[in-house]
CSV table of C-alpha atoms and ligand atoms in Angstrom, one decimal:
chain,number,residue,atom,x,y,z
J,1,UNK,CA,12.4,-70.8,147.9
J,2,UNK,CA,9.4,-67.9,146.6
J,3,UNK,CA,6.1,-68.2,148.3
J,4,UNK,CA,7.3,-70.6,151.2
J,5,UNK,CA,10.2,-68.3,152.0
J,6,UNK,CA,8.0,-65.2,152.0
J,7,UNK,CA,5.2,-67.2,154.4
J,8,UNK,CA,8.5,-67.7,156.5
J,9,UNK,CA,8.0,-71.8,156.2
J,10,UNK,CA,9.7,-74.2,154.0
J,11,UNK,CA,8.4,-75.7,151.5
J,12,UNK,CA,6.9,-79.0,152.4
J,13,UNK,CA,5.5,-77.1,155.5
J,14,UNK,CA,4.0,-74.5,153.1
J,15,UNK,CA,2.6,-77.1,150.8
J,16,UNK,CA,0.8,-78.9,154.0
J,17,UNK,CA,0.0,-75.5,155.5
J,18,UNK,CA,-4.1,-75.4,155.0
J,19,UNK,CA,-4.3,-79.5,155.7
J,20,UNK,CA,-6.3,-79.8,158.8
J,21,UNK,CA,-6.5,-76.6,159.9
J,22,UNK,CA,-8.8,-76.1,162.7
J,23,UNK,CA,-10.9,-73.2,162.9
J,24,UNK,CA,-12.8,-73.3,166.1
J,25,UNK,CA,-9.5,-74.5,167.9
J,26,UNK,CA,-6.8,-72.5,165.8
J,27,UNK,CA,-3.8,-74.2,164.6
J,28,UNK,CA,-4.5,-78.3,163.1
J,29,UNK,CA,-6.1,-80.8,164.0
J,30,UNK,CA,-4.8,-84.1,161.9
J,31,UNK,CA,-6.0,-87.3,163.9
J,32,UNK,CA,-5.2,-90.4,162.7
J,33,UNK,CA,-7.1,-91.8,159.8
J,34,UNK,CA,-8.7,-88.7,159.3
J,35,UNK,CA,-9.1,-86.9,156.3
J,36,UNK,CA,-6.5,-84.3,156.9
J,37,UNK,CA,-4.3,-87.1,158.1
J,38,UNK,CA,-5.0,-88.9,154.5
J,39,UNK,CA,-3.9,-86.1,152.8
J,40,UNK,CA,-0.9,-86.0,155.1
J,41,UNK,CA,0.1,-89.0,154.0
J,42,UNK,CA,-0.6,-88.4,150.0
J,43,UNK,CA,1.9,-85.1,150.6
J,44,UNK,CA,4.3,-87.6,151.9
J,45,UNK,CA,4.1,-89.8,149.5
J,46,UNK,CA,4.5,-87.6,146.5
J,47,UNK,CA,7.3,-85.9,147.9
J,48,UNK,CA,9.0,-89.1,148.2
J,49,UNK,CA,8.2,-89.9,144.8
J,50,UNK,CA,9.9,-86.2,143.7
J,51,UNK,CA,13.0,-87.1,145.2
J,52,UNK,CA,12.8,-91.0,143.7
J,53,UNK,CA,11.9,-92.7,146.7
J,54,UNK,CA,10.3,-95.7,147.6
J,55,UNK,CA,6.9,-95.4,149.3
J,56,UNK,CA,5.8,-98.3,151.6
J,57,UNK,CA,3.3,-98.6,154.7
J,58,UNK,CA,4.1,-101.6,157.4
J,59,UNK,CA,1.2,-103.1,158.8
J,60,UNK,CA,1.5,-100.9,161.9
J,61,UNK,CA,0.1,-97.9,159.6
J,62,UNK,CA,3.6,-96.1,159.7
J,63,UNK,CA,5.0,-94.9,156.4
J,64,UNK,CA,8.6,-95.6,154.9
J,65,UNK,CA,10.2,-93.8,151.9
J,66,UNK,CA,13.5,-95.8,150.7
J,67,UNK,CA,16.4,-94.7,149.3
J,68,UNK,CA,17.6,-98.0,147.5
J,69,UNK,CA,16.6,-101.3,148.5
J,70,UNK,CA,14.8,-101.2,152.4
J,71,UNK,CA,17.5,-102.3,155.3
J,72,UNK,CA,19.4,-104.4,156.5
J,73,UNK,CA,21.0,-101.8,158.9
J,74,UNK,CA,19.7,-98.7,157.6
J,75,UNK,CA,20.1,-94.7,158.5
J,76,UNK,CA,16.2,-93.8,159.6
J,77,UNK,CA,15.4,-90.3,159.8
J,78,UNK,CA,11.9,-88.6,160.5
J,79,UNK,CA,9.0,-88.0,162.6
J,80,UNK,CA,5.3,-87.9,162.7
J,81,UNK,CA,2.6,-86.2,160.7
J,82,UNK,CA,-0.5,-86.1,163.2
J,83,UNK,CA,-0.6,-83.2,165.6
J,84,UNK,CA,-2.7,-82.7,168.8
J,85,UNK,CA,-5.8,-81.0,168.8
J,86,UNK,CA,-5.1,-77.3,168.1
J,87,UNK,CA,-1.7,-77.6,167.4
J,88,UNK,CA,1.1,-76.0,165.5
J,89,UNK,CA,2.7,-76.4,162.2
J,90,UNK,CA,6.0,-77.8,163.4
J,91,UNK,CA,5.9,-80.8,166.0
J,92,UNK,CA,6.1,-83.4,163.9
J,93,UNK,CA,6.1,-82.7,160.4
J,94,UNK,CA,9.0,-79.8,160.6
J,95,UNK,CA,11.1,-83.4,161.3
J,96,UNK,CA,9.7,-85.3,157.8
J,97,UNK,CA,10.5,-82.1,155.9
J,98,UNK,CA,13.9,-81.9,157.4
J,99,UNK,CA,14.6,-85.6,156.7
J,100,UNK,CA,13.1,-85.3,152.8
J,101,UNK,CA,14.9,-81.9,152.1
J,102,UNK,CA,18.2,-83.6,153.6
J,103,UNK,CA,17.7,-86.5,151.3
J,104,UNK,CA,17.5,-84.8,148.3
J,105,UNK,CA,20.2,-82.5,148.9
J,106,UNK,CA,22.4,-85.7,149.4
J,107,UNK,CA,21.1,-87.2,146.4
J,108,UNK,CA,21.6,-84.4,144.1
J,109,UNK,CA,25.1,-84.2,144.6
J,110,UNK,CA,25.3,-87.9,142.9
J,111,UNK,CA,26.5,-89.3,146.4
J,112,UNK,CA,25.4,-93.3,146.1
J,113,UNK,CA,24.4,-94.3,149.9
J,114,UNK,CA,26.7,-97.3,151.3
J,115,UNK,CA,23.8,-97.9,153.4
J,116,UNK,CA,20.2,-98.1,153.3
J,117,UNK,CA,18.5,-94.6,154.3
J,118,UNK,CA,14.8,-94.3,155.3
J,119,UNK,CA,12.4,-91.4,156.1
J,120,UNK,CA,9.5,-92.0,158.2
J,121,UNK,CA,6.5,-91.0,159.5
J,122,UNK,CA,5.2,-92.7,162.1
J,123,UNK,CA,1.3,-93.1,163.0
J,124,UNK,CA,-0.4,-91.5,166.1
J,125,UNK,CA,2.3,-89.9,167.7
J,126,UNK,CA,0.2,-87.7,169.8
J,127,UNK,CA,-2.5,-89.9,170.9
J,128,UNK,CA,-5.0,-87.0,169.9
J,129,UNK,CA,-7.2,-90.1,168.6
J,130,UNK,CA,-7.0,-92.9,170.9
J,131,UNK,CA,-5.4,-91.2,173.8
J,132,UNK,CA,-2.0,-93.3,173.6
J,133,UNK,CA,1.2,-91.1,172.4
J,134,UNK,CA,3.4,-92.9,169.6
J,135,UNK,CA,0.9,-96.1,168.7
J,136,UNK,CA,2.6,-96.3,165.4
J,137,UNK,CA,5.8,-96.9,166.9
J,138,UNK,CA,5.1,-98.5,170.0
J,139,UNK,CA,3.3,-101.5,168.3
J,140,UNK,CA,6.9,-101.4,165.7
J,141,UNK,CA,9.1,-102.5,168.7
J,142,UNK,CA,6.3,-104.1,170.8
J,143,UNK,CA,6.4,-101.6,173.6
J,144,UNK,CA,2.1,-102.2,173.8
J,145,UNK,CA,0.1,-105.4,173.2
J,146,UNK,CA,-1.5,-105.3,169.7
J,147,UNK,CA,-5.0,-106.3,171.8
J,148,UNK,CA,-4.8,-103.5,174.0
J,149,UNK,CA,-4.6,-101.3,171.2
J,150,UNK,CA,-7.3,-102.5,169.2
J,151,UNK,CA,-9.3,-102.3,172.5
J,152,UNK,CA,-8.9,-98.5,172.6
J,153,UNK,CA,-11.5,-96.0,171.7
J,154,UNK,CA,-11.9,-92.7,170.5
J,155,UNK,CA,-13.8,-90.2,171.6
J,156,UNK,CA,-17.0,-91.0,169.8
J,157,UNK,CA,-16.6,-94.4,171.8
J,158,UNK,CA,-14.8,-95.9,168.0
J,159,UNK,CA,-12.7,-98.8,168.4
J,160,UNK,CA,-9.3,-98.5,166.8
J,161,UNK,CA,-10.2,-101.9,165.5
J,162,UNK,CA,-13.6,-100.6,164.3
J,163,UNK,CA,-11.9,-97.5,163.1
J,164,UNK,CA,-9.0,-99.4,160.8
J,165,UNK,CA,-11.5,-101.4,159.3
J,166,UNK,CA,-13.7,-98.8,158.4
J,167,UNK,CA,-10.7,-97.0,156.3
J,168,UNK,CA,-9.4,-100.4,154.9
J,169,UNK,CA,-6.6,-100.8,157.4
J,170,UNK,CA,-6.1,-104.8,158.5
J,171,UNK,CA,-5.7,-104.2,162.5
J,172,UNK,CA,-5.4,-107.9,163.2
J,173,UNK,CA,-1.8,-107.3,161.3
J,174,UNK,CA,-0.5,-104.8,164.2
J,175,UNK,CA,2.2,-105.2,166.7
J,176,UNK,CA,5.7,-106.1,167.0
J,177,UNK,CA,7.0,-106.5,163.5
J,178,UNK,CA,11.1,-108.4,163.5
J,179,UNK,CA,11.2,-107.5,160.0
J,180,UNK,CA,10.4,-104.2,159.8
J,181,UNK,CA,12.6,-104.0,163.0
J,182,UNK,CA,15.6,-105.5,161.4
J,183,UNK,CA,15.8,-102.8,158.9
J,184,UNK,CA,16.9,-100.3,161.2
J,185,UNK,CA,20.3,-99.9,161.9
J,186,UNK,CA,20.1,-95.9,163.8
J,187,UNK,CA,17.3,-93.9,163.8
J,188,UNK,CA,17.5,-89.6,163.9
J,189,UNK,CA,14.2,-87.7,164.5
J,190,UNK,CA,14.8,-84.0,164.2
J,191,UNK,CA,12.1,-81.5,165.8
J,192,UNK,CA,11.0,-78.3,167.0
J,193,UNK,CA,12.2,-77.7,170.3
J,194,UNK,CA,9.3,-77.9,173.0
J,195,UNK,CA,10.4,-75.6,175.8
J,196,UNK,CA,12.5,-72.3,176.5
J,197,UNK,CA,15.6,-74.7,176.2
J,198,UNK,CA,17.5,-73.3,173.6
J,199,UNK,CA,16.4,-69.5,173.8
J,200,UNK,CA,19.5,-67.3,174.6
J,201,UNK,CA,22.6,-70.4,173.9
J,202,UNK,CA,23.4,-68.8,170.7
J,203,UNK,CA,22.6,-71.7,168.8
J,204,UNK,CA,19.8,-72.7,166.2
J,205,UNK,CA,20.1,-76.2,167.0
J,206,UNK,CA,21.1,-78.8,170.0
J,207,UNK,CA,20.9,-82.6,170.6
J,208,UNK,CA,18.8,-84.2,173.3
J,209,UNK,CA,20.6,-86.2,176.3
J,210,UNK,CA,17.4,-88.0,177.4
J,211,UNK,CA,13.4,-87.9,177.5
J,212,UNK,CA,11.6,-87.5,180.8
J,213,UNK,CA,9.5,-90.5,182.3
J,214,UNK,CA,5.5,-89.7,181.7
J,215,UNK,CA,2.8,-91.3,181.5
J,216,UNK,CA,-1.6,-90.6,181.0
J,217,UNK,CA,-4.3,-91.8,183.4
J,218,UNK,CA,-7.9,-91.4,183.6
J,219,UNK,CA,-9.7,-90.1,186.7
J,220,UNK,CA,-13.4,-90.6,187.1
J,221,UNK,CA,-15.0,-88.8,189.9
J,222,UNK,CA,-18.8,-90.1,190.3
J,223,UNK,CA,-21.8,-88.3,192.5
J,224,UNK,CA,-25.6,-87.8,192.2
J,225,UNK,CA,-26.7,-86.2,189.1
J,226,UNK,CA,-29.7,-83.7,190.0
J,227,UNK,CA,-31.4,-80.6,189.5
J,228,UNK,CA,-29.2,-77.4,189.5
J,229,UNK,CA,-32.5,-75.3,190.9
J,230,UNK,CA,-34.2,-77.8,193.2
J,231,UNK,CA,-31.4,-79.6,194.9
J,232,UNK,CA,-30.3,-77.5,198.1
J,233,UNK,CA,-26.6,-76.8,198.5
J,234,UNK,CA,-26.8,-79.1,201.8
J,235,UNK,CA,-28.2,-82.0,199.6
J,236,UNK,CA,-25.8,-82.3,196.9
J,237,UNK,CA,-23.2,-84.9,196.4
J,238,UNK,CA,-21.7,-83.2,193.3
J,239,UNK,CA,-18.6,-84.7,191.5
J,240,UNK,CA,-17.7,-81.7,189.7
J,241,UNK,CA,-16.4,-79.7,192.9
J,242,UNK,CA,-14.2,-83.2,193.8
J,243,UNK,CA,-12.7,-82.9,190.2
J,244,UNK,CA,-12.4,-78.9,190.7
J,245,UNK,CA,-10.4,-79.9,194.1
J,246,UNK,CA,-8.6,-82.3,192.3
J,247,UNK,CA,-7.1,-80.0,189.6
J,248,UNK,CA,-5.5,-77.7,192.5
J,249,UNK,CA,-4.1,-81.2,193.8
J,250,UNK,CA,-2.5,-82.2,190.9
J,251,UNK,CA,-0.6,-78.7,190.4
J,252,UNK,CA,-0.3,-78.6,194.1
J,253,UNK,CA,1.5,-82.0,194.2
J,254,UNK,CA,3.9,-81.4,190.9
J,255,UNK,CA,5.3,-78.3,193.0
J,256,UNK,CA,5.8,-80.7,195.5
J,257,UNK,CA,8.3,-82.3,193.1
J,258,UNK,CA,10.4,-79.5,191.7
J,259,UNK,CA,10.9,-80.2,187.9
J,260,UNK,CA,7.8,-82.8,187.9
J,261,UNK,CA,5.3,-81.5,185.2
J,262,UNK,CA,1.3,-82.5,186.0
J,263,UNK,CA,-1.3,-81.6,183.5
J,264,UNK,CA,-4.7,-81.6,183.4
J,265,UNK,CA,-5.7,-80.8,179.4
J,266,UNK,CA,-9.5,-82.5,179.7
J,267,UNK,CA,-12.5,-82.8,181.7
J,268,UNK,CA,-15.8,-84.4,180.7
J,269,UNK,CA,-19.0,-84.0,182.6
J,270,UNK,CA,-21.8,-86.4,182.3
J,271,UNK,CA,-24.4,-85.6,181.3
J,272,UNK,CA,-23.1,-81.9,180.4
J,273,UNK,CA,-26.0,-79.5,180.8
J,274,UNK,CA,-25.9,-76.3,182.1
J,275,UNK,CA,-28.7,-77.0,184.9
J,276,UNK,CA,-27.8,-80.6,186.1
J,277,UNK,CA,-25.6,-81.5,188.6
J,278,UNK,CA,-23.1,-84.4,186.7
J,279,UNK,CA,-23.3,-87.5,187.9
J,280,UNK,CA,-19.7,-88.2,186.7
J,281,UNK,CA,-16.8,-86.3,185.5
J,282,UNK,CA,-13.9,-87.5,184.0
J,283,UNK,CA,-10.8,-85.8,183.4
J,284,UNK,CA,-7.1,-86.5,182.2
J,285,UNK,CA,-3.6,-86.6,183.7
J,286,UNK,CA,-0.5,-86.1,182.4
J,287,UNK,CA,2.6,-86.7,184.5
J,288,UNK,CA,6.3,-85.9,184.2
J,289,UNK,CA,9.4,-85.9,185.7
J,290,UNK,CA,12.8,-86.8,185.7
J,291,UNK,CA,12.8,-91.0,186.9
J,292,UNK,CA,10.6,-93.3,186.7
J,293,UNK,CA,10.3,-93.8,190.5
J,294,UNK,CA,9.8,-89.5,190.7
J,295,UNK,CA,7.5,-89.5,188.1
J,296,UNK,CA,5.3,-92.9,189.9
J,297,UNK,CA,5.9,-91.2,193.4
J,298,UNK,CA,4.4,-88.4,192.4
J,299,UNK,CA,1.2,-90.0,190.3
J,300,UNK,CA,1.0,-91.9,193.6
J,301,UNK,CA,1.2,-88.3,195.2
J,302,UNK,CA,-2.0,-87.2,193.4
J,303,UNK,CA,-3.4,-90.5,194.2
J,304,UNK,CA,-3.5,-90.2,197.7
J,305,UNK,CA,-4.9,-86.6,197.5
J,306,UNK,CA,-7.9,-86.2,195.2
J,307,UNK,CA,-11.2,-88.4,195.7
J,308,UNK,CA,-11.3,-90.3,192.5
J,309,UNK,CA,-13.6,-93.4,192.0
J,310,UNK,CA,-11.2,-94.8,189.4
J,311,UNK,CA,-7.7,-94.3,188.7
J,312,UNK,CA,-6.7,-95.8,185.4
J,313,UNK,CA,-3.5,-95.6,184.3
J,314,UNK,CA,-3.7,-95.2,180.1
J,315,UNK,CA,0.4,-95.2,178.9
J,316,UNK,CA,3.7,-95.7,180.6
J,317,UNK,CA,6.8,-94.1,179.3
J,318,UNK,CA,10.1,-94.9,181.3
J,319,UNK,CA,12.6,-92.0,181.6
J,320,UNK,CA,14.7,-92.6,177.8
J,321,UNK,CA,18.6,-92.0,177.7
J,322,UNK,CA,19.6,-91.8,174.0
J,323,UNK,CA,22.6,-93.4,172.7
J,324,UNK,CA,26.0,-91.8,173.6
J,325,UNK,CA,27.9,-92.7,170.7
J,326,UNK,CA,25.6,-92.0,168.6
J,327,UNK,CA,25.2,-88.4,170.1
J,328,UNK,CA,29.0,-88.0,169.6
J,329,UNK,CA,29.0,-88.8,166.0
J,330,UNK,CA,26.0,-86.2,165.5
J,331,UNK,CA,28.0,-84.2,167.5
J,332,UNK,CA,30.9,-84.7,165.7
J,333,UNK,CA,29.0,-83.8,162.3
J,334,UNK,CA,27.6,-80.7,163.6
J,335,UNK,CA,29.7,-79.3,166.0
J,336,UNK,CA,29.4,-78.4,169.9
J,337,UNK,CA,25.9,-77.7,170.0
J,338,UNK,CA,23.7,-77.5,173.1
J,339,UNK,CA,23.1,-81.1,174.7
J,340,UNK,CA,19.1,-80.5,176.3
J,341,UNK,CA,16.8,-82.9,178.1
J,342,UNK,CA,13.4,-83.4,176.4
J,343,UNK,CA,10.3,-82.7,178.6
J,344,UNK,CA,8.2,-84.0,175.9
J,345,UNK,CA,7.9,-87.6,174.5
J,346,UNK,CA,8.8,-88.6,171.0
J,347,UNK,CA,8.7,-92.0,168.9
J,348,UNK,CA,12.4,-91.4,169.1
J,349,UNK,CA,12.3,-91.9,172.4
J,350,UNK,CA,10.2,-95.6,171.9
J,351,UNK,CA,12.9,-96.5,169.4
J,352,UNK,CA,15.5,-95.8,171.4
J,353,UNK,CA,14.8,-99.3,173.3
J,354,UNK,CA,15.6,-101.1,170.3
J,355,UNK,CA,18.2,-99.3,167.9
J,356,UNK,CA,20.4,-96.7,168.6
J,357,UNK,CA,18.8,-93.2,168.4
J,358,UNK,CA,19.0,-89.2,168.4
J,359,UNK,CA,17.2,-86.5,168.4
J,360,UNK,CA,18.5,-82.9,167.0
J,361,UNK,CA,16.3,-80.1,168.3
J,362,UNK,CA,15.7,-76.9,166.5
J,363,UNK,CA,15.3,-73.4,168.7
J,364,UNK,CA,12.3,-72.5,169.2
J,365,UNK,CA,11.9,-68.4,170.1
J,366,UNK,CA,9.5,-68.5,172.6
J,367,UNK,CA,9.3,-72.2,173.9
J,368,UNK,CA,5.3,-72.8,173.0
J,369,UNK,CA,4.7,-75.8,171.3
J,370,UNK,CA,1.4,-77.9,171.4
J,371,UNK,CA,-0.5,-74.9,170.8
J,372,UNK,CA,-1.4,-72.8,167.2
J,373,UNK,CA,1.7,-70.2,168.2
J,374,UNK,CA,4.3,-73.3,168.1
J,375,UNK,CA,7.0,-71.2,166.2
J,376,UNK,CA,10.5,-71.7,164.7
J,377,UNK,CA,12.5,-69.2,162.6
J,378,UNK,CA,13.3,-69.8,158.9
J,379,UNK,CA,16.8,-69.8,159.2
J,380,UNK,CA,16.8,-71.8,162.2
J,381,UNK,CA,14.5,-74.7,160.3
J,382,UNK,CA,17.2,-74.4,157.5
J,383,UNK,CA,20.1,-74.7,160.7
J,384,UNK,CA,18.5,-78.1,161.3
J,385,UNK,CA,18.4,-79.1,157.7
J,386,UNK,CA,22.2,-78.5,157.2
J,387,UNK,CA,22.8,-80.1,160.3
J,388,UNK,CA,20.8,-83.8,159.6
J,389,UNK,CA,22.2,-83.4,156.0
J,390,UNK,CA,25.7,-83.6,157.8
J,391,UNK,CA,24.9,-86.4,160.1
J,392,UNK,CA,23.4,-88.0,157.3
J,393,UNK,CA,26.4,-87.4,154.7
J,394,UNK,CA,28.8,-88.5,157.8
J,395,UNK,CA,26.5,-91.7,158.2
J,396,UNK,CA,25.7,-93.2,154.6
X,1,GLV,C1,3.9,-85.7,172.3
X,1,GLV,O1,4.2,-84.4,172.3
X,1,GLV,C2,4.1,-85.4,174.3
X,1,GLV,O2,4.9,-85.3,175.2
X,1,GLV,O3,3.3,-85.7,174.9
X,2,MN,MN1,3.9,-83.4,170.3
X,3,MN,MN1,6.6,-84.3,167.8
């Protein structure tokens, strides 16, 4: 493994370690159809080619690398290559690289699979550009309307439809793809664990039981734009103050629903001058809880406590339980590892609505994720690849 081993990274992660580095935020910013994301797509194609897999892009922008003729009843393994703004090196790429490496090793033994197999990378999993997570898998499975997706806008106001046009991607063809879906028999995603769930359990890997219900909302607070020096405190209608109070209400509401999580990750003041009382403030809300009902109740509580002018739902992902039979198959192949719920969303959660799906987690030594410090030890990544290889062998 040479340099890769000395860098503490898997070979494939090492190869892409300079792609999409974000000097301002730290870590990586790899967003749909930006130059870094195209470079990762090229890396995917060349990694696949070296192993002898056939690459294709589906009409929702997801990329597949086939071992043997595509479908039906294929075993599909993979994850995503995009990142949050200033994200880590592992969330997504670890699953894609582990899938390639597991297939490479099995192929090298001369085994001929009894069923088709594909390595996959889903498009816009993080929703970092267009605000809605798991866009590629949601479009593929018909979980989201193509019209809604075409109308989504990035932070520069560019719609998904226009952004696609600019890079030669035909957004008229996005939407549920029954032909592609009919090829998938099983889906397995390996992923770095994103919380502290595997710390002190003495195992480098775990399997997933379920994913918390979650969603994203946009809150807008309107007031009166005005002069920061000439406007008396008693004369102000300052939406920043309402937004600041709302952040505290979001925190308190989540504390009132034990086990739930609510986050304001972004706040934008308009017009955004240091000497200007804003005319409006927009903020994001990410809310998650154990069940759909609890998550809805949490968000209703927040909506009742804050004084937002508008409170708009951008996306909703119901609680997901992974397939029991496939989880048992995975356990038989890799041994009795811990079983963990996931607070993070995944394409596997979307695929679970249409095919038996499982997830394997790789230990995260301090639980940091969606941040430059996200990390997994090389030995734990290798244990994850071994687990995936064992599962794939048992299924092909
Ligand atoms: C994706 O990683 C999410 O949980 O937001
Ligand atoms: Mn993520
Ligand atoms: Mn991920």
